[in-house]
XYZ file of C-alpha atoms in Angstrom:
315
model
C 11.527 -172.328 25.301
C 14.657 -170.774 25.793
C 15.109 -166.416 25.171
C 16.389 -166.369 21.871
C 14.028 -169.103 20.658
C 11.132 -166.565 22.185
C 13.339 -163.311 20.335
C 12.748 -165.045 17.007
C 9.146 -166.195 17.194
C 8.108 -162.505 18.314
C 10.157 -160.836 15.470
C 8.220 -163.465 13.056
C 4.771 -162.272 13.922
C 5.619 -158.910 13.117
C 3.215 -157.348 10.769
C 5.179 -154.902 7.580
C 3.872 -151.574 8.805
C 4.546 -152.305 12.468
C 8.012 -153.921 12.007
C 8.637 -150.767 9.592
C 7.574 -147.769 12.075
C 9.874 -149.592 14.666
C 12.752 -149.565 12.570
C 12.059 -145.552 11.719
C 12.061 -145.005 15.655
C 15.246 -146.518 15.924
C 16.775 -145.107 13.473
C 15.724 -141.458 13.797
C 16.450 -141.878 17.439
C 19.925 -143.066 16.435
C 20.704 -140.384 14.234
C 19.804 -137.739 17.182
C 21.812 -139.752 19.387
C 24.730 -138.677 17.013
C 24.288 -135.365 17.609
C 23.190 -134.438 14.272
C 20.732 -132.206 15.568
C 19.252 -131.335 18.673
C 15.566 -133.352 19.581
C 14.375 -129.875 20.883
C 14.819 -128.650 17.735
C 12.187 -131.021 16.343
C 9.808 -131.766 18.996
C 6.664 -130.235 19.355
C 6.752 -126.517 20.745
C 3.006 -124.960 20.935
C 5.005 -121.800 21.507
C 7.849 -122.341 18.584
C 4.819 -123.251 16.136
C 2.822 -120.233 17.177
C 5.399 -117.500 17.465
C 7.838 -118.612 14.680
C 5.756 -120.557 12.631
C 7.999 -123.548 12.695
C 5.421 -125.580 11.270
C 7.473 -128.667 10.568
C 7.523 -129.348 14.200
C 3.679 -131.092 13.508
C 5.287 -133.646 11.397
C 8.705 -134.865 12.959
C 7.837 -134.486 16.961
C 6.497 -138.223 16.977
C 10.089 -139.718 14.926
C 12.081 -138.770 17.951
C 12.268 -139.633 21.688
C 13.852 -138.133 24.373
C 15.687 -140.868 26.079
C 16.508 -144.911 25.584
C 13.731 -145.418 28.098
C 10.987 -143.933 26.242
C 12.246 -145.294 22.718
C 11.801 -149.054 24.604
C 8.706 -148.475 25.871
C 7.410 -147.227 23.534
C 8.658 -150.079 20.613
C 7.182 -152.450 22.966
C 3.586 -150.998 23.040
C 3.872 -150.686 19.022
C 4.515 -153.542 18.656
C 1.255 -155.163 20.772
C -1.494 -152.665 19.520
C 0.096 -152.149 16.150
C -0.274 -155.924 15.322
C -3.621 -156.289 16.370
C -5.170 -153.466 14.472
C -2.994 -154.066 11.698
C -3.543 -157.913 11.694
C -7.650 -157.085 11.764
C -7.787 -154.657 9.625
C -4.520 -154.568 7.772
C -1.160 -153.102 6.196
C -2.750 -149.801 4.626
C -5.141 -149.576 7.167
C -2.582 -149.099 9.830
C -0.524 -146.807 7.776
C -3.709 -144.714 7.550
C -3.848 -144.385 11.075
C -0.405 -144.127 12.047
C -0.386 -140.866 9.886
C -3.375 -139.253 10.260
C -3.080 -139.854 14.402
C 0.493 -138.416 14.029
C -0.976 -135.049 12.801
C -4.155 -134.861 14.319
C -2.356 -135.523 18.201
C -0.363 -132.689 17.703
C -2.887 -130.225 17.339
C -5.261 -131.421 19.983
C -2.285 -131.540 21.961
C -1.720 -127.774 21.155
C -5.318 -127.002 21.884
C -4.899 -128.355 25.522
C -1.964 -126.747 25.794
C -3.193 -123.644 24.688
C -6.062 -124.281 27.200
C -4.172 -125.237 30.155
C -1.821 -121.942 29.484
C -4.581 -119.977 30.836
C -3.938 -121.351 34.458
C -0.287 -121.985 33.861
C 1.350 -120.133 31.096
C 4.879 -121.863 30.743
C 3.443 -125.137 29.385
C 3.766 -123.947 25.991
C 7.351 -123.702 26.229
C 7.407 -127.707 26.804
C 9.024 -129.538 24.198
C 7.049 -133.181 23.645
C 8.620 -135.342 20.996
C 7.650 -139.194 21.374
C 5.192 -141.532 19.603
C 3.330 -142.510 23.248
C 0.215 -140.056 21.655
C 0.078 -141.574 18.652
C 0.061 -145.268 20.407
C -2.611 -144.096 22.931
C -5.024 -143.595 20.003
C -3.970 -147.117 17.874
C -4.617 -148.399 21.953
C -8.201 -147.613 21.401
C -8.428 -148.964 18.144
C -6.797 -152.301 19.024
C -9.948 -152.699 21.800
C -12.153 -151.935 19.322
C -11.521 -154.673 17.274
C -10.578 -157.303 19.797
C -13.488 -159.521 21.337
C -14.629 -159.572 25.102
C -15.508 -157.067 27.351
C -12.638 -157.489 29.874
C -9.005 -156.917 28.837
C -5.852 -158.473 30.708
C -3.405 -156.246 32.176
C -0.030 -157.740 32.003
C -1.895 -161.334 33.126
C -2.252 -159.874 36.797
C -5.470 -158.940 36.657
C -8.517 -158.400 34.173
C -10.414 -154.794 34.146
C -12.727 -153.671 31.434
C -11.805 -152.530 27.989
C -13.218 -149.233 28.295
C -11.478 -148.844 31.772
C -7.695 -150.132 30.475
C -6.621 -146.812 28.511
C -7.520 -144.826 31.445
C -5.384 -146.709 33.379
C -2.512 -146.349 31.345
C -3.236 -142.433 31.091
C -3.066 -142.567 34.951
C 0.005 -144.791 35.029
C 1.746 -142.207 32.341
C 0.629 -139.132 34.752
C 3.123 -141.514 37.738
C 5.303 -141.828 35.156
C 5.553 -138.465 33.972
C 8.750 -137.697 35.757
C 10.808 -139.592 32.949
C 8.912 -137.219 30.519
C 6.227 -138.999 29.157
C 3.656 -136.205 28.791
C 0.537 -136.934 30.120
C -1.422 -134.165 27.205
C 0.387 -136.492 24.356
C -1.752 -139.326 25.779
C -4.946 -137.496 26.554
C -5.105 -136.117 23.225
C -4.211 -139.719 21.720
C -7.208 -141.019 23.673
C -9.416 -138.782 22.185
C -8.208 -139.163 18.703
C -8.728 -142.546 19.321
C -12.358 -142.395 20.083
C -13.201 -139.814 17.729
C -11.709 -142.268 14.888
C -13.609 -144.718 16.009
C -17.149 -143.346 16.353
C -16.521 -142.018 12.655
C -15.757 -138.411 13.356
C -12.771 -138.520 10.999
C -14.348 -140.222 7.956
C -13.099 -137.291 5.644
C -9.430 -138.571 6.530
C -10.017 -142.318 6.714
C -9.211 -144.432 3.740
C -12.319 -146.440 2.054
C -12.697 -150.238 2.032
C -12.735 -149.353 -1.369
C -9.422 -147.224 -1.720
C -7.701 -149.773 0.488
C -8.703 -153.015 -2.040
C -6.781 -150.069 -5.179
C -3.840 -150.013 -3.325
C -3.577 -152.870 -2.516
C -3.728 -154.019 -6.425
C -2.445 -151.426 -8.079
C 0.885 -151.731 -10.087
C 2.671 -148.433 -8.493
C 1.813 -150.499 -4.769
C 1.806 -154.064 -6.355
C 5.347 -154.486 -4.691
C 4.341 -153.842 -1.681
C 2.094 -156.725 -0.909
C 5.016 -159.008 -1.989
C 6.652 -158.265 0.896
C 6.755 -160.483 4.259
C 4.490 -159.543 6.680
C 1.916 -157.511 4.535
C -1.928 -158.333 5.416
C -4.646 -157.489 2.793
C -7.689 -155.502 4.009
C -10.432 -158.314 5.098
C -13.421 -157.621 2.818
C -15.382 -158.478 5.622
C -13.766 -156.004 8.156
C -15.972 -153.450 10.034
C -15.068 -151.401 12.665
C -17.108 -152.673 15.911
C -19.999 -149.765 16.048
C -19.696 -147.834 19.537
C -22.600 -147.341 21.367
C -22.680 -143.398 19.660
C -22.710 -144.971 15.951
C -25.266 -147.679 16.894
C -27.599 -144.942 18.160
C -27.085 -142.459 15.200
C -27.358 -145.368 12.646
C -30.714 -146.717 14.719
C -31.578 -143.392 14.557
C -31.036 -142.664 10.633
C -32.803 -145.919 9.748
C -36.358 -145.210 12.091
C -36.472 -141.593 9.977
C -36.119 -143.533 7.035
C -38.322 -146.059 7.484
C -40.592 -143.573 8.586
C -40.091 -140.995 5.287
C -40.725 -144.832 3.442
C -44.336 -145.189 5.691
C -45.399 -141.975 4.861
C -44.598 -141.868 1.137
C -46.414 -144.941 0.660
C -49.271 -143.698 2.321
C -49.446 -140.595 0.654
C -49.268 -142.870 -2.464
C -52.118 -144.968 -1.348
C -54.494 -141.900 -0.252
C -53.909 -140.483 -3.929
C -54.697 -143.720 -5.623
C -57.497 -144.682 -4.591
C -60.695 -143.011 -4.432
C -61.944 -141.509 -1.516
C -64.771 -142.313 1.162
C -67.213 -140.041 0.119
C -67.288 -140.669 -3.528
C -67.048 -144.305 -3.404
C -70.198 -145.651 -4.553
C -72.848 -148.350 -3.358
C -72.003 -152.051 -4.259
C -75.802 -152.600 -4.580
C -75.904 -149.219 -6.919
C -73.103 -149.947 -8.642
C -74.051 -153.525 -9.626
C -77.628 -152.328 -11.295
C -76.212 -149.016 -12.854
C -75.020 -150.031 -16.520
C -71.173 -149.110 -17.799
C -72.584 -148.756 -20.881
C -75.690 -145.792 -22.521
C -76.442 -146.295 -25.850
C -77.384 -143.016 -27.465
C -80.692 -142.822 -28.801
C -80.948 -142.388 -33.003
C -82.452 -138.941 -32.326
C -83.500 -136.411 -29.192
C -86.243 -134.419 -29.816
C -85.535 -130.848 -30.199
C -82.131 -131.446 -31.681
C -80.854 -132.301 -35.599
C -79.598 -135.563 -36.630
C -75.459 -135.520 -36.100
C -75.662 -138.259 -38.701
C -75.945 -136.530 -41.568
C -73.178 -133.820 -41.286
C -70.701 -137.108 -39.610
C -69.584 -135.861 -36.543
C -71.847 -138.717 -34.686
C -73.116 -142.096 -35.285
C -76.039 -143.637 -34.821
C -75.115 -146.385 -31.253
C -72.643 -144.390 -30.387
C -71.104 -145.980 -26.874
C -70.865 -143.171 -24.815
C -68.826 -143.928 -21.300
C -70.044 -143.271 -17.712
């Protein structure tokens, strides 16, 4: 199969929301290439944000890239990890993620920063722009849902899953010379793994929310599109070994509160030890007295009618 032939068929498997944040990373890089602005003016700056409250700087640092290289790279990794979450778990899904990761990156990112300024005080004067953060954490996401325990790196050799972002955060750390930031990645990694071991539920969308979107008139137009995948109803995030323990953990304390209660149930229903009585006793005691017609020492109740004569009066 000849280059262009390959060109087309990987353009054709792109998924909407992947094929659409690659186009917004070329095109804000292109407009900064035009010297419309300056990318340090819009990159993230723990020191800018702190100091001058330029809070914007949370939301456009990951649009913009410092240099052709990074742009490519960059694109390229998108476009692997974004279609495989996004084809598992799709379109809105990924869109989730992509913007939630974008803001939650940058202020881990500023907390290690802010850490690391302790030992070395200039790093918060470094200005970061670049999605490679943001890609780190949809990296550990895209294992998630893939099968096998052994990932492929660039079909040289195989390594484990858990092992292969490391790698890459080491291989970023070599590469950090053409200013991919090694704290971008880090804190990707572990916005990554708190995502998936349900930390961030409060900012995840619902199954639920997803299926509204999804088919609802004001996003009807959206699923028209090419390239759009609906949210499998059957899609479940693979449970770490942290949400497997919690959940094993919930369900024993359940199941024990159910033991219990039942128990407790049983011991007040039915009588207890002491007071149950003798088969053999209980089979020649009647259920039934009848009342004699008169006890000696006492008036008739008949005549004044508040008794009767064989009156059945219960044991």
């Amino acid at each position: 199969m000849t280059l262009p032939l390959r060109a087309v068929e990987w353009f054709n498997v792109f998924t909407l929301a992947t094929f659409s944040t690659v186009l917004f990373l070329v095109a804000m890089y292109t407009v900064a290439t035009m010297s419309f602005f300056e990318v340090s003016t819009v990159c993230l700056n723990t020191s800018a944000i702190l100091h001058n409250y330029q809070v914007y700087r949370l939301f456009t640092y990951g649009a913009f890239h410092s240099s052709t290289f990074h742009l490519v790279i960059n694109v390229l990794f998108l476009a692997s990890v974004g279609r495989t979450v996004e084809g598992k778990l799709g379109t809105w899904y990924l869109l989730n993620v992509v913007l939630v990761f974008s803001i939650m990156c940058a202020f881990i990112q500023m907390l290690l920063e802010y850490v690391i300024s302790f030992v070395y005080p200039p790093v918060l004067d470094n200005c970061l722009p670049g999605f490679s953060g943001i890609l780190f954490g949809i990296l550990v996401l895209a294992l998630g849902v893939t099968k096998g325990k052994n990932h492929n790196v660039f079909g040289l050799f195989t390594i484990p899953k858990m092992l292969y972002p490391w790698l890459l955060l080491a291989v970023s750390y070599a590469m950090s010379y053409w200013e991919f930031s090694v704290t971008a990645n880090l804190a990707g990694l572990i916005i990554g793994y708190a995502y998936m071991h349900d930390f961030l539920n409060i900012v995840k969308l619902s199954p639920n929310m997803i299926l509204v979107l999804e088919h609802s008139e004001l996003c009807f137009w959206m699923s028209a599109l090419p390239g759009f995948v609906y949210y499998p109803k059957n899609a479940l995030m693979p449970l770490s070994g942290l949400s497997r323990r919690l959940r094993r953990t919930k369900s024993s304390h359940s199941q024990r509160k159910a033991s219990l209660s039942l128990s407790l149930l049983c011991s007040e229903t039915s009588p207890s030890h002491d007071t149950t009585p003798d088969v053999n006793q209980a089979s020649e005691t009647p259920l039934f007295l009848e009342a004699p017609d008169k006890v000696e020492g006492q008036p008739n109740q008949s005549d004044d009618g508040a008794g009767s004569t064989g009156e059945i009066i219960h044991v």
